[in-house]
N, CA and C atoms as an extended XYZ file, in Angstrom:
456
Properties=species:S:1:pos:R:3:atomname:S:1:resname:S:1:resid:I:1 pbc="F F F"
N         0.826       -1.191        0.000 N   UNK     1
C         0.000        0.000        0.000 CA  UNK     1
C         0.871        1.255        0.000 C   UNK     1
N         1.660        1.483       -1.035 N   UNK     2
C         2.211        2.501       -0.682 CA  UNK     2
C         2.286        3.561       -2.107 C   UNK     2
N         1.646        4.782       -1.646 N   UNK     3
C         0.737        5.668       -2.207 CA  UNK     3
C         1.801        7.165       -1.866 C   UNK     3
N         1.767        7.828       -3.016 N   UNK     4
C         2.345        9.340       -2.943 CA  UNK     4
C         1.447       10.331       -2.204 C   UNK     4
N         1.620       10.258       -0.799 N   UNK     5
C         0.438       10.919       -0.042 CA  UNK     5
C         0.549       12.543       -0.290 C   UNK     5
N         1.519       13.182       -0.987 N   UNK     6
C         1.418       14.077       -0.721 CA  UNK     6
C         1.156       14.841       -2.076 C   UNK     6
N         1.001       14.075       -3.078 N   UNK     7
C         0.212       14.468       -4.455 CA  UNK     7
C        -1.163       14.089       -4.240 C   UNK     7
N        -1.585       13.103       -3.571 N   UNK     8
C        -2.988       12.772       -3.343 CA  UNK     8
C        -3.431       13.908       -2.296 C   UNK     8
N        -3.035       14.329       -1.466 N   UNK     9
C        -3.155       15.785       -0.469 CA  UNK     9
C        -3.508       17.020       -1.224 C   UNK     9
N        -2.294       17.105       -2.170 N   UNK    10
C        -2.332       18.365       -2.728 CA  UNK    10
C        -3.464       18.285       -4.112 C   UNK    10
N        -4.056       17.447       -4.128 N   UNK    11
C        -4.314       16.966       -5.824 CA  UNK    11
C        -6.055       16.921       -5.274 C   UNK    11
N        -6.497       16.784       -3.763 N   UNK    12
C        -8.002       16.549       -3.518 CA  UNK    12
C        -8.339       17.674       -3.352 C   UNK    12
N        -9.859       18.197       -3.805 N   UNK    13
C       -10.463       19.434       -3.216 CA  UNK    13
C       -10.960       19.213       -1.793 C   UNK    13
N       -11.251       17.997       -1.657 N   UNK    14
C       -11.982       17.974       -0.825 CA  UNK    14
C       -11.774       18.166        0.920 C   UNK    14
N       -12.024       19.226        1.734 N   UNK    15
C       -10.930       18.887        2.317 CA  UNK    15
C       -10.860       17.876        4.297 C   UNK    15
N       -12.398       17.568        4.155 N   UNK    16
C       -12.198       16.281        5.235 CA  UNK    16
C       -11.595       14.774        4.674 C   UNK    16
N       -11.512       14.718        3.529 N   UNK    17
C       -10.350       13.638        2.741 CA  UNK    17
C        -9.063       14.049        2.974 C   UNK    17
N        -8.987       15.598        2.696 N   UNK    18
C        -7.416       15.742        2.901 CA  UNK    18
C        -6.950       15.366        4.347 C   UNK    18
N        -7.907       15.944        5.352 N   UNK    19
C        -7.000       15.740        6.350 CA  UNK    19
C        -6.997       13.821        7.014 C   UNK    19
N        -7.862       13.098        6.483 N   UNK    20
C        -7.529       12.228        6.625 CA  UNK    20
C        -6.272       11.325        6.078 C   UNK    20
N        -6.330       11.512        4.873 N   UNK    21
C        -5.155       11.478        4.029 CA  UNK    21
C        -3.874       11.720        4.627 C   UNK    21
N        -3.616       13.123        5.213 N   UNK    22
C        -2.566       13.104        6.289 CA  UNK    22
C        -2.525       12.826        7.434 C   UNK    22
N        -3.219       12.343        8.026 N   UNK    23
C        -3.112       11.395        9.051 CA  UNK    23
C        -2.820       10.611        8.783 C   UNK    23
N        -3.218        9.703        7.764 N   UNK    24
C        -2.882        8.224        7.105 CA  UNK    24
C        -1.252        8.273        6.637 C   UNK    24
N        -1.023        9.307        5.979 N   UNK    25
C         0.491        9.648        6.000 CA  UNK    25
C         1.376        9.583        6.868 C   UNK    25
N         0.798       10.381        8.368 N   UNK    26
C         1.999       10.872        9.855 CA  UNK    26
C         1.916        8.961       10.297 C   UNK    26
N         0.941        8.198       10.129 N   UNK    27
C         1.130        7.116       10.594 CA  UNK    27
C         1.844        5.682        9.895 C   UNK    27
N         1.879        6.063        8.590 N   UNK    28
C         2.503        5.776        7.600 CA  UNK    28
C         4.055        5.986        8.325 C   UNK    28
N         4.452        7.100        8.859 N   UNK    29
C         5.321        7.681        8.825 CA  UNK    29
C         5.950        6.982       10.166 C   UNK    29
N         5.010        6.519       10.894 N   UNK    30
C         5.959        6.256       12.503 CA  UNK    30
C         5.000        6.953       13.455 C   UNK    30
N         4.587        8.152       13.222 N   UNK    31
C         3.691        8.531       14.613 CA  UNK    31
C         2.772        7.817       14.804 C   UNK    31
N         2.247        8.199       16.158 N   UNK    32
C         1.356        7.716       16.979 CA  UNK    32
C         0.379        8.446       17.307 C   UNK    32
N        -0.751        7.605       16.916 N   UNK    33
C        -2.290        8.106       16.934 CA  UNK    33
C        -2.643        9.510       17.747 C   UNK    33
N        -2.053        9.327       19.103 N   UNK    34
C        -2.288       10.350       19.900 CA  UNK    34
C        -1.397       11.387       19.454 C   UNK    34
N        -0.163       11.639       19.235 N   UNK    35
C         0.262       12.531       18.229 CA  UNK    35
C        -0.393       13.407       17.002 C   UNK    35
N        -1.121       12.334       15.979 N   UNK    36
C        -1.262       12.472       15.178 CA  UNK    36
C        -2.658       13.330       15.341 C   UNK    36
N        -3.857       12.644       16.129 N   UNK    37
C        -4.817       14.050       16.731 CA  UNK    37
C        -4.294       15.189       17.098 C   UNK    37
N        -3.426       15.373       17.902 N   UNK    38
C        -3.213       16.602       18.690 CA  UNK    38
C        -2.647       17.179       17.769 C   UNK    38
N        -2.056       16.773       16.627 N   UNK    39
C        -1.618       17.724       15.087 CA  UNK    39
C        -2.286       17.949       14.540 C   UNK    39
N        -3.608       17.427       14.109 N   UNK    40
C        -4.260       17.779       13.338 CA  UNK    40
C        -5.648       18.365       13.799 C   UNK    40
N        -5.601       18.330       15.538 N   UNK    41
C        -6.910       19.084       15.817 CA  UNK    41
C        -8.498       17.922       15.896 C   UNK    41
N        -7.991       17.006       16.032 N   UNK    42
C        -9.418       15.676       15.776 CA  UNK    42
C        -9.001       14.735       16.932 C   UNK    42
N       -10.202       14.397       17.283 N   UNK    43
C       -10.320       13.157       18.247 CA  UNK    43
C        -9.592       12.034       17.817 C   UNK    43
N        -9.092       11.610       19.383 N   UNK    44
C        -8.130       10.467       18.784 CA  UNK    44
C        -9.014        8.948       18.189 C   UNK    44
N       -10.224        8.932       18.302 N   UNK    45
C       -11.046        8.088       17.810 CA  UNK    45
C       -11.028        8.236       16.567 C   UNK    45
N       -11.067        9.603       15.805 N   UNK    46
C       -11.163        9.745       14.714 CA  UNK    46
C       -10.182        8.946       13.978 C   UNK    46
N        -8.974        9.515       14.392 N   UNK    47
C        -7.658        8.592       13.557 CA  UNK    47
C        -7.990        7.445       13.937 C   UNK    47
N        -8.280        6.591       14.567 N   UNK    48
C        -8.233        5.122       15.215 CA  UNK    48
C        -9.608        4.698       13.722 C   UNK    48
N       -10.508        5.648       13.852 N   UNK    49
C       -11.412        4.791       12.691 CA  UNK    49
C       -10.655        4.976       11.527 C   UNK    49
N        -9.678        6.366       11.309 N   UNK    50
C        -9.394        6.392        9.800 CA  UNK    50
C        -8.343        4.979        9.581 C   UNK    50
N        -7.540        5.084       10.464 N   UNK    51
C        -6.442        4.545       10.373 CA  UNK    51
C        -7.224        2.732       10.134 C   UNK    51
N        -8.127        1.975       11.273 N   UNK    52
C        -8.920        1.190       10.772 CA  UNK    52
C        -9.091        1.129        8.951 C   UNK    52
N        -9.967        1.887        8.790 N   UNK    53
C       -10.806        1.935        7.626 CA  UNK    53
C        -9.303        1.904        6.558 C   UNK    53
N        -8.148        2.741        7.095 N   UNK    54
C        -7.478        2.652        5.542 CA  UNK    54
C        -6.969        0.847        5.485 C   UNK    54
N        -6.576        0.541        6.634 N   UNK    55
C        -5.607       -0.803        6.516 CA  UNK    55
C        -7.073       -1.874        5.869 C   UNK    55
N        -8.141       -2.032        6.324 N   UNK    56
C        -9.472       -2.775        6.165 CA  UNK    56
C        -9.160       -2.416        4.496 C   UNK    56
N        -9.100       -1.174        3.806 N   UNK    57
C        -9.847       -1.137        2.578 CA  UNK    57
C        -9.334       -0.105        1.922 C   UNK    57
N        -7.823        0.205        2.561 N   UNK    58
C        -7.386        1.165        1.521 CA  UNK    58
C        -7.757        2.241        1.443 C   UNK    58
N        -7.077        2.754        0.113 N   UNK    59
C        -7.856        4.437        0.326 CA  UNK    59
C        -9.110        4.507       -0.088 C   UNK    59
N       -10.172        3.516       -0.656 N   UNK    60
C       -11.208        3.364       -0.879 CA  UNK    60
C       -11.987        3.777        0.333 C   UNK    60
N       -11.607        2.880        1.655 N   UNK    61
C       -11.764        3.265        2.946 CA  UNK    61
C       -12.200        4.775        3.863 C   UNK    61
N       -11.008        5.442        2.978 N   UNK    62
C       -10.985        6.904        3.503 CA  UNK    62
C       -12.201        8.129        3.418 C   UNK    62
N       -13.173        7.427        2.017 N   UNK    63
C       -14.118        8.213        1.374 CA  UNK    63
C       -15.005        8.277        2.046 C   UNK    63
N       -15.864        9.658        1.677 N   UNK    64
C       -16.795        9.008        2.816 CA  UNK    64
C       -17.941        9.051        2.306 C   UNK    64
N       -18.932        8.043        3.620 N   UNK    65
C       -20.088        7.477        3.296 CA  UNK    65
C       -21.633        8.141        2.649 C   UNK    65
N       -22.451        7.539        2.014 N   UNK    66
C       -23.279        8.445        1.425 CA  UNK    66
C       -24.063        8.512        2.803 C   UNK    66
N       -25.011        9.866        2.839 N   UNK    67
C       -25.644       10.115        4.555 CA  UNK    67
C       -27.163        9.993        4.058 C   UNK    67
N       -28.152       10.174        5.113 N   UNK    68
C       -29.173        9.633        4.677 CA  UNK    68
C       -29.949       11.093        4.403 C   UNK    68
N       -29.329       11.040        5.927 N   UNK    69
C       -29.936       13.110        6.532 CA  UNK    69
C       -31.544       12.813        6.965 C   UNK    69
N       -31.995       13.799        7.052 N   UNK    70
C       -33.680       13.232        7.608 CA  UNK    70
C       -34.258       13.170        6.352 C   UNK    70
N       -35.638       12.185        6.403 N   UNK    71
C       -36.715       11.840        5.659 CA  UNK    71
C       -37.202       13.065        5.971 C   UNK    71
N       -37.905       13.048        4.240 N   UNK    72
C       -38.972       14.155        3.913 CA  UNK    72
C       -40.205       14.111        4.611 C   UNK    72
N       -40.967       15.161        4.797 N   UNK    73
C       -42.313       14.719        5.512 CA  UNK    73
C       -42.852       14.866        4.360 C   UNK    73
N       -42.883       14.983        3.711 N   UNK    74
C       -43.910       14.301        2.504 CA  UNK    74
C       -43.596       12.976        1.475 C   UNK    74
N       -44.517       12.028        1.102 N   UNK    75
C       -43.686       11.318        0.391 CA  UNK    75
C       -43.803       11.195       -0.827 C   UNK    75
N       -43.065       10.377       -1.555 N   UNK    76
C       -43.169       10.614       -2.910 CA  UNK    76
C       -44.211       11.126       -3.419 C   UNK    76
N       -45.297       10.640       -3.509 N   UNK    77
C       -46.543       10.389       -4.139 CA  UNK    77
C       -46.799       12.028       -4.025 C   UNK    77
N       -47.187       12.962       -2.521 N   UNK    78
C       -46.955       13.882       -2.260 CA  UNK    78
C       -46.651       15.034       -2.863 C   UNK    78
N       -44.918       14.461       -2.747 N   UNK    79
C       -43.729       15.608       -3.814 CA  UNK    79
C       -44.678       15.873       -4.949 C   UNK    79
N       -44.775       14.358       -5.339 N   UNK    80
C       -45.155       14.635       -7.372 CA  UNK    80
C       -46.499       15.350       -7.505 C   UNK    80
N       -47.273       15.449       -6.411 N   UNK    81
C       -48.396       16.284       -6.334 CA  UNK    81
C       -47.978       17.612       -6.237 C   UNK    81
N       -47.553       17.821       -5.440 N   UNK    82
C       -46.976       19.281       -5.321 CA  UNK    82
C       -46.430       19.791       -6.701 C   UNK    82
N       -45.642       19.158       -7.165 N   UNK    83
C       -44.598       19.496       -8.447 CA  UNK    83
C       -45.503       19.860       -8.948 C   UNK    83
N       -46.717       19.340       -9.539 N   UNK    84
C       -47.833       19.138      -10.692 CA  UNK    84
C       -48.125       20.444      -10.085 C   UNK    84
N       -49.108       20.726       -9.073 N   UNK    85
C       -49.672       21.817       -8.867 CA  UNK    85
C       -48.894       23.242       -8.783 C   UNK    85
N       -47.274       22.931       -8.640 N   UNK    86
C       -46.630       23.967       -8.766 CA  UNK    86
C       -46.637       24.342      -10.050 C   UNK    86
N       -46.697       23.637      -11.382 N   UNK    87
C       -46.408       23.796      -12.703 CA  UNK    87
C       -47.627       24.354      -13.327 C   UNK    87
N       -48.740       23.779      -12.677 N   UNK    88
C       -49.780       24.282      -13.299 CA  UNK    88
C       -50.173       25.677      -13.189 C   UNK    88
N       -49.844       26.176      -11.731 N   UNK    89
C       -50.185       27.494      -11.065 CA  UNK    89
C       -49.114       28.192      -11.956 C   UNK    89
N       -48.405       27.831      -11.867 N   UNK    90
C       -47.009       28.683      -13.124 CA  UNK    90
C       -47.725       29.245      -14.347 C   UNK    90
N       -48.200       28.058      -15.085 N   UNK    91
C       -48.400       27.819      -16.406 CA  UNK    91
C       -49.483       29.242      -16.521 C   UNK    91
N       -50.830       29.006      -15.545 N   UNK    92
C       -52.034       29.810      -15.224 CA  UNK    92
C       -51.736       30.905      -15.184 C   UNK    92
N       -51.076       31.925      -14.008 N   UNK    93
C       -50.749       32.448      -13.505 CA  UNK    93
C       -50.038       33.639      -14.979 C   UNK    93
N       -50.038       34.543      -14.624 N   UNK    94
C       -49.670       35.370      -15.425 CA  UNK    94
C       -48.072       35.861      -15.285 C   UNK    94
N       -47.470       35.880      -14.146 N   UNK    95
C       -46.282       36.300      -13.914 CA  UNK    95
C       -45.261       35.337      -13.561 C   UNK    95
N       -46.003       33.926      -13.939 N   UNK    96
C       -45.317       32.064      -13.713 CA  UNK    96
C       -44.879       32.130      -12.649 C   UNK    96
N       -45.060       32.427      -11.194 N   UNK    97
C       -44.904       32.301       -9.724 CA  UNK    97
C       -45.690       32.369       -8.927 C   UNK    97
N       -45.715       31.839       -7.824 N   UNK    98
C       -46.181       31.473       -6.389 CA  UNK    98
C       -45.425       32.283       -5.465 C   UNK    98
N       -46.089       32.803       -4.306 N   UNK    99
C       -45.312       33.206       -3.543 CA  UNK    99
C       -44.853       31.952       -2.272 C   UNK    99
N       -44.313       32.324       -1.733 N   UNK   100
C       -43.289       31.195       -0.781 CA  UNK   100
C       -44.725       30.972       -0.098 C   UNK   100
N       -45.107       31.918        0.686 N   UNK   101
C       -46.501       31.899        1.681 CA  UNK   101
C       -47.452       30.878        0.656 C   UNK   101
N       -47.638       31.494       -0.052 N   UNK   102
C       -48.883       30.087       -0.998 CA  UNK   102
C       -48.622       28.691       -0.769 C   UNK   102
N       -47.365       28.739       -0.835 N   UNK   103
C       -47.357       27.376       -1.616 CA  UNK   103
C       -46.770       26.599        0.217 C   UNK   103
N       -46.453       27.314        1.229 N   UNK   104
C       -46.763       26.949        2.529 CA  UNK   104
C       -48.386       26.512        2.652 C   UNK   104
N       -49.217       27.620        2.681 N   UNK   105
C       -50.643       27.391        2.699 CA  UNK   105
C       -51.051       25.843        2.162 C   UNK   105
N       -50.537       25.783        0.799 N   UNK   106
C       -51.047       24.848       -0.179 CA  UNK   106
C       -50.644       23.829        0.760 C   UNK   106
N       -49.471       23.371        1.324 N   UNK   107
C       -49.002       21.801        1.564 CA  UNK   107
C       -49.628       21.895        3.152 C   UNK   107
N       -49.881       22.792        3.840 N   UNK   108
C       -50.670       22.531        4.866 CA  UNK   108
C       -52.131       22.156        4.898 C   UNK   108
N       -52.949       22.748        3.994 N   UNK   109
C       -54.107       22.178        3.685 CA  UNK   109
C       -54.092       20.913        3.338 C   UNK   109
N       -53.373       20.972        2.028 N   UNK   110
C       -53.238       19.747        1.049 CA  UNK   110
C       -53.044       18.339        2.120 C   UNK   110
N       -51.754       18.928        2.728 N   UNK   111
C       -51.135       17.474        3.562 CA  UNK   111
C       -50.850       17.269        4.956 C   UNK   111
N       -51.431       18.716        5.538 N   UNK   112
C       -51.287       18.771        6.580 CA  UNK   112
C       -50.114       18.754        7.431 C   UNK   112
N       -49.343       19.212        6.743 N   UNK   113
C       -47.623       19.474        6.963 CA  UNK   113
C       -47.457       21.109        7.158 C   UNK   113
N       -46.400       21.241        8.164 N   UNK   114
C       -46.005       22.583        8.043 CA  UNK   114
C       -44.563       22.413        7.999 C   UNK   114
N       -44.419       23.414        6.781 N   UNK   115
C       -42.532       24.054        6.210 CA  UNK   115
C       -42.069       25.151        6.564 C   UNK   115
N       -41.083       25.375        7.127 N   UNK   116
C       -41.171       26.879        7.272 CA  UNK   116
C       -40.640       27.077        5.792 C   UNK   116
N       -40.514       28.673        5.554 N   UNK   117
C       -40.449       29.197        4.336 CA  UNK   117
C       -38.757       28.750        3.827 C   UNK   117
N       -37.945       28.789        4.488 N   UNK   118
C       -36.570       28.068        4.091 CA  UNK   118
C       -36.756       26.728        3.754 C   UNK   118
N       -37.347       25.736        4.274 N   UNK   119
C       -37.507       24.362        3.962 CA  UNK   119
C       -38.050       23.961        2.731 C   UNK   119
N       -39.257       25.595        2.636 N   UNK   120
C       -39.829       25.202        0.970 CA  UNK   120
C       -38.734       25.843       -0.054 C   UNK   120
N       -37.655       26.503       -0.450 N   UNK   121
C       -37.086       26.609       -0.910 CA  UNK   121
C       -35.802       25.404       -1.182 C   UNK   121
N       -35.752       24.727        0.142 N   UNK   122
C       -35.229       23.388       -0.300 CA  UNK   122
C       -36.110       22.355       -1.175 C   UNK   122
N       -37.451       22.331       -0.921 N   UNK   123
C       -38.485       21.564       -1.708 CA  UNK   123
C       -37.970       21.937       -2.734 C   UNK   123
N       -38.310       23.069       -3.751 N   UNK   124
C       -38.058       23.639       -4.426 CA  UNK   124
C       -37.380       22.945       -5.528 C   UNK   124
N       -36.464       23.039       -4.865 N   UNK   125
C       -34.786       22.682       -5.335 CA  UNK   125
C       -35.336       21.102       -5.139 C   UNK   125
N       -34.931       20.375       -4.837 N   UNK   126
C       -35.653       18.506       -4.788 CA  UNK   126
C       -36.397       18.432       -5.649 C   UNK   126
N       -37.202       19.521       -6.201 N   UNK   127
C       -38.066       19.178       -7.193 CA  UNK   127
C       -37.513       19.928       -8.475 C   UNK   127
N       -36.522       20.114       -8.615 N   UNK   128
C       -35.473       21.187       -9.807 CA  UNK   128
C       -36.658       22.245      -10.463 C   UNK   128
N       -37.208       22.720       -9.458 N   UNK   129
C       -38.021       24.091       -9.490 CA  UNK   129
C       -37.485       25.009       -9.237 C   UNK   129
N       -37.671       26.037       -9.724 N   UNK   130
C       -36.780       27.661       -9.414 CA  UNK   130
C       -37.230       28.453       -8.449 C   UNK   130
N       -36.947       29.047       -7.562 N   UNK   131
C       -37.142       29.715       -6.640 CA  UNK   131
C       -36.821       31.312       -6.880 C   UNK   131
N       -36.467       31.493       -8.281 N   UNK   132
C       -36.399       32.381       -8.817 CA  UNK   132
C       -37.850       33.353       -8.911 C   UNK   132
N       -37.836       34.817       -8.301 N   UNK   133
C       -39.013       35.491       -8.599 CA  UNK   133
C       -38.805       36.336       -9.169 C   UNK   133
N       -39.794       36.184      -10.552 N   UNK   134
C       -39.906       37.350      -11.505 CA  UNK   134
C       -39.983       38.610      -10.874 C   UNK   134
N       -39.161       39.485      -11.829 N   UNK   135
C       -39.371       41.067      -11.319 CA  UNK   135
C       -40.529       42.049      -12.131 C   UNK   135
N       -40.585       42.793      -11.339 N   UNK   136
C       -41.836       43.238      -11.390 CA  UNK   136
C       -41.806       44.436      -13.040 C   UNK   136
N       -42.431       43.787      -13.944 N   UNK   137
C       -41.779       44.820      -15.017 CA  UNK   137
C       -43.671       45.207      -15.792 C   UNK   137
N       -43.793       46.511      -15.475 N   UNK   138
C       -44.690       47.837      -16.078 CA  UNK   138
C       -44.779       47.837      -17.719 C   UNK   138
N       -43.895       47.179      -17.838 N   UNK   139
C       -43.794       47.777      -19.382 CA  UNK   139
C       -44.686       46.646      -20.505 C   UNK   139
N       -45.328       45.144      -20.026 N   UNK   140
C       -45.685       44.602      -20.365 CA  UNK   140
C       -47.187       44.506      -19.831 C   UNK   140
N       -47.268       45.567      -19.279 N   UNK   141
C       -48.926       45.727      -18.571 CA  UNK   141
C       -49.806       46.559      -19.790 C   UNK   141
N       -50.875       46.646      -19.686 N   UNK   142
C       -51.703       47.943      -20.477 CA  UNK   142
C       -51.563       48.856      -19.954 C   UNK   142
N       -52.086       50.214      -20.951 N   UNK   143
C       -51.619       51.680      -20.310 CA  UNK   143
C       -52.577       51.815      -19.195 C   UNK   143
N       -53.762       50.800      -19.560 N   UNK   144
C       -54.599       50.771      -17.766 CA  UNK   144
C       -54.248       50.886      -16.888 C   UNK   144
N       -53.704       49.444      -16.802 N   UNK   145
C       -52.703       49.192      -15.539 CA  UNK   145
C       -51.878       50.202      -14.976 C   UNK   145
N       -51.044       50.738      -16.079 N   UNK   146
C       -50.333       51.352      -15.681 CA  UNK   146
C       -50.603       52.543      -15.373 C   UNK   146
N       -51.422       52.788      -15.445 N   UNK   147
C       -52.641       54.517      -14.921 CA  UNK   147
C       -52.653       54.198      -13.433 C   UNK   147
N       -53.425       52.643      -13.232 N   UNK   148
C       -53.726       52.537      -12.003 CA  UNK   148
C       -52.436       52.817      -11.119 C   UNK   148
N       -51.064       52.224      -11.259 N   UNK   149
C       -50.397       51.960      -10.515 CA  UNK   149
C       -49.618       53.585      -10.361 C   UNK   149
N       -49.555       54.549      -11.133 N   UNK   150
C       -49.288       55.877      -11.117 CA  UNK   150
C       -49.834       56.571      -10.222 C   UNK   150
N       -51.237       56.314       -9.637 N   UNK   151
C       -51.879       56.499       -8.845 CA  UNK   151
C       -51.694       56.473       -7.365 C   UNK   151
N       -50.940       55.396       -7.259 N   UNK   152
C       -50.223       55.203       -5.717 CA  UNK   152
C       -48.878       55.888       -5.820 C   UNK   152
Protein backbone atom coordinates (compact mmCIF):
# COMPACT_ATOMS: atom_id res chain seq x y z
CA UNK A 1 0.00 0.00 0.00
CA UNK A 2 2.21 2.50 -0.68
CA UNK A 3 0.74 5.67 -2.21
CA UNK A 4 2.34 9.34 -2.94
CA UNK A 5 0.44 10.92 -0.04
CA UNK A 6 1.42 14.08 -0.72
CA UNK A 7 0.21 14.47 -4.45
CA UNK A 8 -2.99 12.77 -3.34
CA UNK A 9 -3.16 15.78 -0.47
CA UNK A 10 -2.33 18.37 -2.73
CA UNK A 11 -4.31 16.97 -5.82
CA UNK A 12 -8.00 16.55 -3.52
CA UNK A 13 -10.46 19.43 -3.22
CA UNK A 14 -11.98 17.97 -0.82
CA UNK A 15 -10.93 18.89 2.32
CA UNK A 16 -12.20 16.28 5.24
CA UNK A 17 -10.35 13.64 2.74
CA UNK A 18 -7.42 15.74 2.90
CA UNK A 19 -7.00 15.74 6.35
CA UNK A 20 -7.53 12.23 6.62
CA UNK A 21 -5.15 11.48 4.03
CA UNK A 22 -2.57 13.10 6.29
CA UNK A 23 -3.11 11.39 9.05
CA UNK A 24 -2.88 8.22 7.11
CA UNK A 25 0.49 9.65 6.00
CA UNK A 26 2.00 10.87 9.85
CA UNK A 27 1.13 7.12 10.59
CA UNK A 28 2.50 5.78 7.60
CA UNK A 29 5.32 7.68 8.82
CA UNK A 30 5.96 6.26 12.50
CA UNK A 31 3.69 8.53 14.61
CA UNK A 32 1.36 7.72 16.98
CA UNK A 33 -2.29 8.11 16.93
CA UNK A 34 -2.29 10.35 19.90
CA UNK A 35 0.26 12.53 18.23
CA UNK A 36 -1.26 12.47 15.18
CA UNK A 37 -4.82 14.05 16.73
CA UNK A 38 -3.21 16.60 18.69
CA UNK A 39 -1.62 17.72 15.09
CA UNK A 40 -4.26 17.78 13.34
CA UNK A 41 -6.91 19.08 15.82
CA UNK A 42 -9.42 15.68 15.78
CA UNK A 43 -10.32 13.16 18.25
CA UNK A 44 -8.13 10.47 18.78
CA UNK A 45 -11.05 8.09 17.81
CA UNK A 46 -11.16 9.74 14.71
CA UNK A 47 -7.66 8.59 13.56
CA UNK A 48 -8.23 5.12 15.22
CA UNK A 49 -11.41 4.79 12.69
CA UNK A 50 -9.39 6.39 9.80
CA UNK A 51 -6.44 4.55 10.37
CA UNK A 52 -8.92 1.19 10.77
CA UNK A 53 -10.81 1.93 7.63
CA UNK A 54 -7.48 2.65 5.54
CA UNK A 55 -5.61 -0.80 6.52
CA UNK A 56 -9.47 -2.77 6.16
CA UNK A 57 -9.85 -1.14 2.58
CA UNK A 58 -7.39 1.17 1.52
CA UNK A 59 -7.86 4.44 0.33
CA UNK A 60 -11.21 3.36 -0.88
CA UNK A 61 -11.76 3.27 2.95
CA UNK A 62 -10.98 6.90 3.50
CA UNK A 63 -14.12 8.21 1.37
CA UNK A 64 -16.79 9.01 2.82
CA UNK A 65 -20.09 7.48 3.30
CA UNK A 66 -23.28 8.44 1.43
CA UNK A 67 -25.64 10.12 4.55
CA UNK A 68 -29.17 9.63 4.68
CA UNK A 69 -29.94 13.11 6.53
CA UNK A 70 -33.68 13.23 7.61
CA UNK A 71 -36.71 11.84 5.66
CA UNK A 72 -38.97 14.15 3.91
CA UNK A 73 -42.31 14.72 5.51
CA UNK A 74 -43.91 14.30 2.50
CA UNK A 75 -43.69 11.32 0.39
CA UNK A 76 -43.17 10.61 -2.91
CA UNK A 77 -46.54 10.39 -4.14
CA UNK A 78 -46.96 13.88 -2.26
CA UNK A 79 -43.73 15.61 -3.81
CA UNK A 80 -45.15 14.63 -7.37
CA UNK A 81 -48.40 16.28 -6.33
CA UNK A 82 -46.98 19.28 -5.32
CA UNK A 83 -44.60 19.50 -8.45
CA UNK A 84 -47.83 19.14 -10.69
CA UNK A 85 -49.67 21.82 -8.87
CA UNK A 86 -46.63 23.97 -8.77
CA UNK A 87 -46.41 23.80 -12.70
CA UNK A 88 -49.78 24.28 -13.30
CA UNK A 89 -50.19 27.49 -11.07
CA UNK A 90 -47.01 28.68 -13.12
CA UNK A 91 -48.40 27.82 -16.41
CA UNK A 92 -52.03 29.81 -15.22
CA UNK A 93 -50.75 32.45 -13.50
CA UNK A 94 -49.67 35.37 -15.43
CA UNK A 95 -46.28 36.30 -13.91
CA UNK A 96 -45.32 32.06 -13.71
CA UNK A 97 -44.90 32.30 -9.72
CA UNK A 98 -46.18 31.47 -6.39
CA UNK A 99 -45.31 33.21 -3.54
CA UNK A 100 -43.29 31.19 -0.78
CA UNK A 101 -46.50 31.90 1.68
CA UNK A 102 -48.88 30.09 -1.00
CA UNK A 103 -47.36 27.38 -1.62
CA UNK A 104 -46.76 26.95 2.53
CA UNK A 105 -50.64 27.39 2.70
CA UNK A 106 -51.05 24.85 -0.18
CA UNK A 107 -49.00 21.80 1.56
CA UNK A 108 -50.67 22.53 4.87
CA UNK A 109 -54.11 22.18 3.69
CA UNK A 110 -53.24 19.75 1.05
CA UNK A 111 -51.14 17.47 3.56
CA UNK A 112 -51.29 18.77 6.58
CA UNK A 113 -47.62 19.47 6.96
CA UNK A 114 -46.00 22.58 8.04
CA UNK A 115 -42.53 24.05 6.21
CA UNK A 116 -41.17 26.88 7.27
CA UNK A 117 -40.45 29.20 4.34
CA UNK A 118 -36.57 28.07 4.09
CA UNK A 119 -37.51 24.36 3.96
CA UNK A 120 -39.83 25.20 0.97
CA UNK A 121 -37.09 26.61 -0.91
CA UNK A 122 -35.23 23.39 -0.30
CA UNK A 123 -38.48 21.56 -1.71
CA UNK A 124 -38.06 23.64 -4.43
CA UNK A 125 -34.79 22.68 -5.33
CA UNK A 126 -35.65 18.51 -4.79
CA UNK A 127 -38.07 19.18 -7.19
CA UNK A 128 -35.47 21.19 -9.81
CA UNK A 129 -38.02 24.09 -9.49
CA UNK A 130 -36.78 27.66 -9.41
CA UNK A 131 -37.14 29.71 -6.64
CA UNK A 132 -36.40 32.38 -8.82
CA UNK A 133 -39.01 35.49 -8.60
CA UNK A 134 -39.91 37.35 -11.51
CA UNK A 135 -39.37 41.07 -11.32
CA UNK A 136 -41.84 43.24 -11.39
CA UNK A 137 -41.78 44.82 -15.02
CA UNK A 138 -44.69 47.84 -16.08
CA UNK A 139 -43.79 47.78 -19.38
CA UNK A 140 -45.69 44.60 -20.36
CA UNK A 141 -48.93 45.73 -18.57
CA UNK A 142 -51.70 47.94 -20.48
CA UNK A 143 -51.62 51.68 -20.31
CA UNK A 144 -54.60 50.77 -17.77
CA UNK A 145 -52.70 49.19 -15.54
CA UNK A 146 -50.33 51.35 -15.68
CA UNK A 147 -52.64 54.52 -14.92
CA UNK A 148 -53.73 52.54 -12.00
CA UNK A 149 -50.40 51.96 -10.52
CA UNK A 150 -49.29 55.88 -11.12
CA UNK A 151 -51.88 56.50 -8.84
CA UNK A 152 -50.22 55.20 -5.72
Amino acid sequence: MNHDFYKLITSTKNARLRIRLLAISHFIEGESRTNIAKYLKVSRTSVNNWVKSYLDNGLDGLNEKPRSGRPSRLTREELHKLKTYLIECAVKSKDGHLQIKDIKKYIKITFNVIYQPTNIYYLLHKLNLSSKIKKYDNQTQSEEAQGRLKKF
